[in-house]
Amino acid sequence: MKIFLDTANIEDIKKYAAWGIVDGVTTNPSLIAKEGANLEKRTKEIAEIVDGPISAEVISTEAEGMVKEAHVYTKWAPNIYVKIPMTSEGLKAVKVLSAEKISTNVTLVFSLGQALLAAKAGATVVSPFVGRLDDISQDGMALIEEIVQAYSNYDFETGVLVASVRSPRHVHEAAIIGADIATVPPKILEDLVSHELTNKGLKKFLEDWDSVKNKQ
Ligand code: E4P
């Protein structure tokens, strides 16, 4: 499973890219706003650091405007996934962009029906938001299971990118289900790397080593 970083914070992107496990980055207008960043400048900075796909979201709500924005975004770097909202206008834009071989990430997906339509339009990846479904007492991971199964039934090439990840558990379940990608906020990556038994075990190894180091 690929791991993308779900942030527009440049220091975090540098830090976690250095771990060697970041396959791409996802941003959205809220993440860009949180950083007070300029979308073009920040997207270019991210693309300099990370080799894999960088998702940048369109602002237009009409297909024509989305396509125009996509044409601009894809000039910023070679590895841009244009993020398109899951609306009927979004589907029209994805169809056009897919014919032009421009990679798309269909975002704000909350149902299997939406995921099927996005795949039929030619989306490169879809982003079902598991955390936001959990927030309204629905089962986000159950949706991932359904999409992975349905795409496999019909050999759709569209990838499943698990978004709105709120806990390591979401990442574990995504991997068991066989999702293609999970996009993970920095805090969750920190939670994934650490385990109290690792820390305890390392402390003990180093203490024991200290007791014999003069004999080496
Ligand atoms: C990433 O592509 C999504 O925009 C992001 O994961 C949404 O996360 P949130 O629901 O925590 O805002």
mmCIF file of N, CA, C and O in Angstrom, residues 125-172:
data_model
loop_
_atom_site.group_PDB
_atom_site.id
_atom_site.type_symbol
_atom_site.label_atom_id
_atom_site.label_comp_id
_atom_site.label_asym_id
_atom_site.label_seq_id
_atom_site.Cartn_x
_atom_site.Cartn_y
_atom_site.Cartn_z
ATOM 1 N N VAL A 125 -7.558 8.065 -9.383
ATOM 2 C CA VAL A 125 -7.840 7.553 -8.030
ATOM 3 C C VAL A 125 -9.123 8.206 -7.521
ATOM 4 O O VAL A 125 -9.501 9.288 -7.980
ATOM 5 N N VAL A 126 -9.772 7.533 -6.563
ATOM 6 C CA VAL A 126 -10.891 8.162 -5.837
ATOM 7 C C VAL A 126 -10.498 8.278 -4.374
ATOM 8 O O VAL A 126 -9.757 7.437 -3.855
ATOM 9 N N SER A 127 -10.999 9.318 -3.734
ATOM 10 C CA SER A 127 -10.711 9.538 -2.315
ATOM 11 C C SER A 127 -11.980 9.439 -1.471
ATOM 12 O O SER A 127 -12.691 10.438 -1.289
ATOM 13 N N PRO A 128 -12.276 8.249 -0.946
ATOM 14 C CA PRO A 128 -13.373 8.141 0.016
ATOM 15 C C PRO A 128 -12.880 8.643 1.373
ATOM 16 O O PRO A 128 -11.777 8.305 1.809
ATOM 17 N N PHE A 129 -13.717 9.456 2.052
ATOM 18 C CA PHE A 129 -13.327 10.112 3.308
ATOM 19 C C PHE A 129 -13.814 9.279 4.490
ATOM 20 O O PHE A 129 -14.946 9.454 4.970
ATOM 21 N N VAL A 130 -12.989 8.399 4.995
ATOM 22 C CA VAL A 130 -13.455 7.470 6.043
ATOM 23 C C VAL A 130 -13.763 8.172 7.368
ATOM 24 O O VAL A 130 -14.768 7.880 8.011
ATOM 25 N N GLY A 131 -12.900 9.100 7.772
ATOM 26 C CA GLY A 131 -13.097 9.771 9.067
ATOM 27 C C GLY A 131 -14.390 10.563 9.105
ATOM 28 O O GLY A 131 -15.117 10.544 10.100
ATOM 29 N N ARG A 132 -14.688 11.253 8.004
ATOM 30 C CA ARG A 132 -15.908 12.073 7.999
ATOM 31 C C ARG A 132 -17.157 11.195 8.015
ATOM 32 O O ARG A 132 -18.203 11.618 8.511
ATOM 33 N N LEU A 133 -17.071 9.970 7.448
ATOM 34 C CA LEU A 133 -18.212 9.045 7.539
ATOM 35 C C LEU A 133 -18.356 8.548 8.968
ATOM 36 O O LEU A 133 -19.462 8.501 9.509
ATOM 37 N N ASP A 134 -17.219 8.182 9.587
ATOM 38 C CA ASP A 134 -17.265 7.746 10.998
ATOM 39 C C ASP A 134 -17.886 8.837 11.868
ATOM 40 O O ASP A 134 -18.656 8.550 12.789
ATOM 41 N N ASP A 135 -17.541 10.111 11.540
ATOM 42 C CA ASP A 135 -18.052 11.246 12.330
ATOM 43 C C ASP A 135 -19.573 11.301 12.352
ATOM 44 O O ASP A 135 -20.158 11.831 13.291
ATOM 45 N N ILE A 136 -20.210 10.799 11.259
ATOM 46 C CA ILE A 136 -21.685 10.848 11.245
ATOM 47 C C ILE A 136 -22.267 9.457 11.522
ATOM 48 O O ILE A 136 -23.343 9.094 11.042
ATOM 49 N N SER A 137 -21.489 8.664 12.276
ATOM 50 C CA SER A 137 -21.920 7.336 12.730
ATOM 51 C C SER A 137 -22.142 6.350 11.591
ATOM 52 O O SER A 137 -22.937 5.427 11.719
ATOM 53 N N GLN A 138 -21.430 6.565 10.451
ATOM 54 C CA GLN A 138 -21.430 5.537 9.403
ATOM 55 C C GLN A 138 -20.073 4.850 9.461
ATOM 56 O O GLN A 138 -19.186 5.293 10.178
ATOM 57 N N ASP A 139 -19.931 3.742 8.682
ATOM 58 C CA ASP A 139 -18.707 2.956 8.773
ATOM 59 C C ASP A 139 -17.811 3.252 7.561
ATOM 60 O O ASP A 139 -18.014 2.705 6.475
ATOM 61 N N GLY A 140 -16.827 4.145 7.766
ATOM 62 C CA GLY A 140 -15.950 4.551 6.673
ATOM 63 C C GLY A 140 -15.210 3.383 6.045
ATOM 64 O O GLY A 140 -15.127 3.275 4.819
ATOM 65 N N MET A 141 -14.676 2.494 6.880
ATOM 66 C CA MET A 141 -13.882 1.394 6.331
ATOM 67 C C MET A 141 -14.746 0.391 5.570
ATOM 68 O O MET A 141 -14.271 -0.271 4.645
ATOM 69 N N ALA A 142 -16.036 0.284 5.944
ATOM 70 C CA ALA A 142 -16.933 -0.617 5.202
ATOM 71 C C ALA A 142 -17.068 -0.110 3.760
ATOM 72 O O ALA A 142 -17.140 -0.908 2.811
ATOM 73 N N LEU A 143 -17.071 1.207 3.598
ATOM 74 C CA LEU A 143 -17.142 1.767 2.238
ATOM 75 C C LEU A 143 -15.887 1.403 1.438
ATOM 76 O O LEU A 143 -15.964 1.060 0.252
ATOM 77 N N ILE A 144 -14.726 1.448 2.094
ATOM 78 C CA ILE A 144 -13.481 1.089 1.392
ATOM 79 C C ILE A 144 -13.561 -0.365 0.909
ATOM 80 O O ILE A 144 -13.213 -0.685 -0.231
ATOM 81 N N GLU A 145 -14.047 -1.222 1.791
ATOM 82 C CA GLU A 145 -14.176 -2.642 1.431
ATOM 83 C C GLU A 145 -15.082 -2.801 0.198
ATOM 84 O O GLU A 145 -14.749 -3.538 -0.733
ATOM 85 N N GLU A 146 -16.200 -2.091 0.196
ATOM 86 C CA GLU A 146 -17.141 -2.183 -0.931
ATOM 87 C C GLU A 146 -16.504 -1.683 -2.228
ATOM 88 O O GLU A 146 -16.650 -2.309 -3.281
ATOM 89 N N ILE A 147 -15.802 -0.562 -2.153
ATOM 90 C CA ILE A 147 -15.218 0.005 -3.383
ATOM 91 C C ILE A 147 -14.134 -0.924 -3.932
ATOM 92 O O ILE A 147 -14.097 -1.207 -5.140
ATOM 93 N N VAL A 148 -13.268 -1.427 -3.037
ATOM 94 C CA VAL A 148 -12.191 -2.320 -3.485
ATOM 95 C C VAL A 148 -12.801 -3.558 -4.161
ATOM 96 O O VAL A 148 -12.355 -3.981 -5.236
ATOM 97 N N GLN A 149 -13.851 -4.101 -3.544
ATOM 98 C CA GLN A 149 -14.508 -5.286 -4.116
ATOM 99 C C GLN A 149 -15.144 -4.967 -5.467
ATOM 100 O O GLN A 149 -14.955 -5.700 -6.454
ATOM 101 N N ALA A 150 -15.885 -3.876 -5.535
ATOM 102 C CA ALA A 150 -16.598 -3.534 -6.779
ATOM 103 C C ALA A 150 -15.612 -3.235 -7.911
ATOM 104 O O ALA A 150 -15.813 -3.688 -9.046
ATOM 105 N N TYR A 151 -14.536 -2.511 -7.624
ATOM 106 C CA TYR A 151 -13.545 -2.211 -8.667
ATOM 107 C C TYR A 151 -12.905 -3.510 -9.172
ATOM 108 O O TYR A 151 -12.633 -3.660 -10.354
ATOM 109 N N SER A 152 -12.678 -4.433 -8.230
ATOM 110 C CA SER A 152 -12.068 -5.701 -8.635
ATOM 111 C C SER A 152 -13.052 -6.536 -9.468
ATOM 112 O O SER A 152 -12.663 -7.186 -10.436
ATOM 113 N N ASN A 153 -14.346 -6.474 -9.147
ATOM 114 C CA ASN A 153 -15.352 -7.217 -9.931
ATOM 115 C C ASN A 153 -15.307 -6.857 -11.406
ATOM 116 O O ASN A 153 -15.563 -7.687 -12.267
ATOM 117 N N TYR A 154 -15.024 -5.582 -11.685
ATOM 118 C CA TYR A 154 -15.106 -5.100 -13.065
ATOM 119 C C TYR A 154 -13.752 -4.666 -13.629
ATOM 120 O O TYR A 154 -13.695 -4.034 -14.682
ATOM 121 N N ASP A 155 -12.680 -5.017 -12.908
ATOM 122 C CA ASP A 155 -11.326 -4.663 -13.366
ATOM 123 C C ASP A 155 -11.146 -3.175 -13.658
ATOM 124 O O ASP A 155 -10.449 -2.802 -14.606
ATOM 125 N N PHE A 156 -11.774 -2.323 -12.862
ATOM 126 C CA PHE A 156 -11.517 -0.883 -13.018
ATOM 127 C C PHE A 156 -10.061 -0.608 -12.659
ATOM 128 O O PHE A 156 -9.534 -1.205 -11.708
ATOM 129 N N GLU A 157 -9.447 0.299 -13.393
ATOM 130 C CA GLU A 157 -8.042 0.628 -13.089
ATOM 131 C C GLU A 157 -7.914 1.726 -12.047
ATOM 132 O O GLU A 157 -6.824 2.007 -11.556
ATOM 133 N N THR A 158 -9.020 2.378 -11.726
ATOM 134 C CA THR A 158 -9.007 3.472 -10.734
ATOM 135 C C THR A 158 -8.504 2.962 -9.379
ATOM 136 O O THR A 158 -8.941 1.914 -8.906
ATOM 137 N N GLY A 159 -7.590 3.717 -8.782
ATOM 138 C CA GLY A 159 -7.055 3.325 -7.477
ATOM 139 C C GLY A 159 -7.928 3.843 -6.339
ATOM 140 O O GLY A 159 -8.630 4.848 -6.490
ATOM 141 N N VAL A 160 -7.860 3.151 -5.204
ATOM 142 C CA VAL A 160 -8.622 3.580 -4.022
ATOM 143 C C VAL A 160 -7.660 4.235 -3.034
ATOM 144 O O VAL A 160 -6.734 3.597 -2.528
ATOM 145 N N LEU A 161 -7.883 5.532 -2.807
ATOM 146 C CA LEU A 161 -7.024 6.331 -1.917
ATOM 147 C C LEU A 161 -7.837 6.636 -0.651
ATOM 148 O O LEU A 161 -8.789 7.419 -0.701
ATOM 149 N N VAL A 162 -7.478 6.005 0.428
ATOM 150 C CA VAL A 162 -8.232 6.187 1.681
ATOM 151 C C VAL A 162 -7.876 7.553 2.273
ATOM 152 O O VAL A 162 -6.706 7.811 2.591
ATOM 153 N N ALA A 163 -8.882 8.424 2.391
ATOM 154 C CA ALA A 163 -8.646 9.797 2.870
ATOM 155 C C ALA A 163 -9.413 10.035 4.164
ATOM 156 O O ALA A 163 -10.213 9.198 4.591
ATOM 157 N N SER A 164 -9.128 11.190 4.776
ATOM 158 C CA SER A 164 -9.745 11.546 6.062
ATOM 159 C C SER A 164 -9.405 10.483 7.114
ATOM 160 O O SER A 164 -10.267 10.044 7.874
ATOM 161 N N VAL A 165 -8.121 10.128 7.123
ATOM 162 C CA VAL A 165 -7.623 9.109 8.058
ATOM 163 C C VAL A 165 -7.432 9.758 9.427
ATOM 164 O O VAL A 165 -6.816 10.812 9.548
ATOM 165 N N ARG A 166 -7.986 9.126 10.464
ATOM 166 C CA ARG A 166 -7.951 9.742 11.794
ATOM 167 C C ARG A 166 -7.179 8.926 12.824
ATOM 168 O O ARG A 166 -7.017 9.362 13.958
ATOM 169 N N SER A 167 -6.775 7.676 12.457
ATOM 170 C CA SER A 167 -6.106 6.831 13.447
ATOM 171 C C SER A 167 -5.271 5.773 12.734
ATOM 172 O O SER A 167 -5.530 5.443 11.567
ATOM 173 N N PRO A 168 -4.263 5.211 13.441
ATOM 174 C CA PRO A 168 -3.499 4.103 12.853
ATOM 175 C C PRO A 168 -4.420 2.949 12.452
ATOM 176 O O PRO A 168 -4.174 2.268 11.470
ATOM 177 N N ARG A 169 -5.502 2.759 13.193
ATOM 178 C CA ARG A 169 -6.448 1.671 12.885
ATOM 179 C C ARG A 169 -6.980 1.788 11.451
ATOM 180 O O ARG A 169 -7.129 0.803 10.740
ATOM 181 N N HIS A 170 -7.280 3.022 11.038
ATOM 182 C CA HIS A 170 -7.739 3.223 9.656
ATOM 183 C C HIS A 170 -6.683 2.722 8.663
ATOM 184 O O HIS A 170 -7.019 2.125 7.646
ATOM 185 N N VAL A 171 -5.403 2.974 8.976
ATOM 186 C CA VAL A 171 -4.321 2.568 8.061
ATOM 187 C C VAL A 171 -4.203 1.041 8.058
ATOM 188 O O VAL A 171 -4.088 0.415 7.000
ATOM 189 N N HIS A 172 -4.269 0.446 9.261
ATOM 190 C CA HIS A 172 -4.189 -1.027 9.350
ATOM 191 C C HIS A 172 -5.308 -1.652 8.516
ATOM 192 O O HIS A 172 -5.067 -2.561 7.717
#
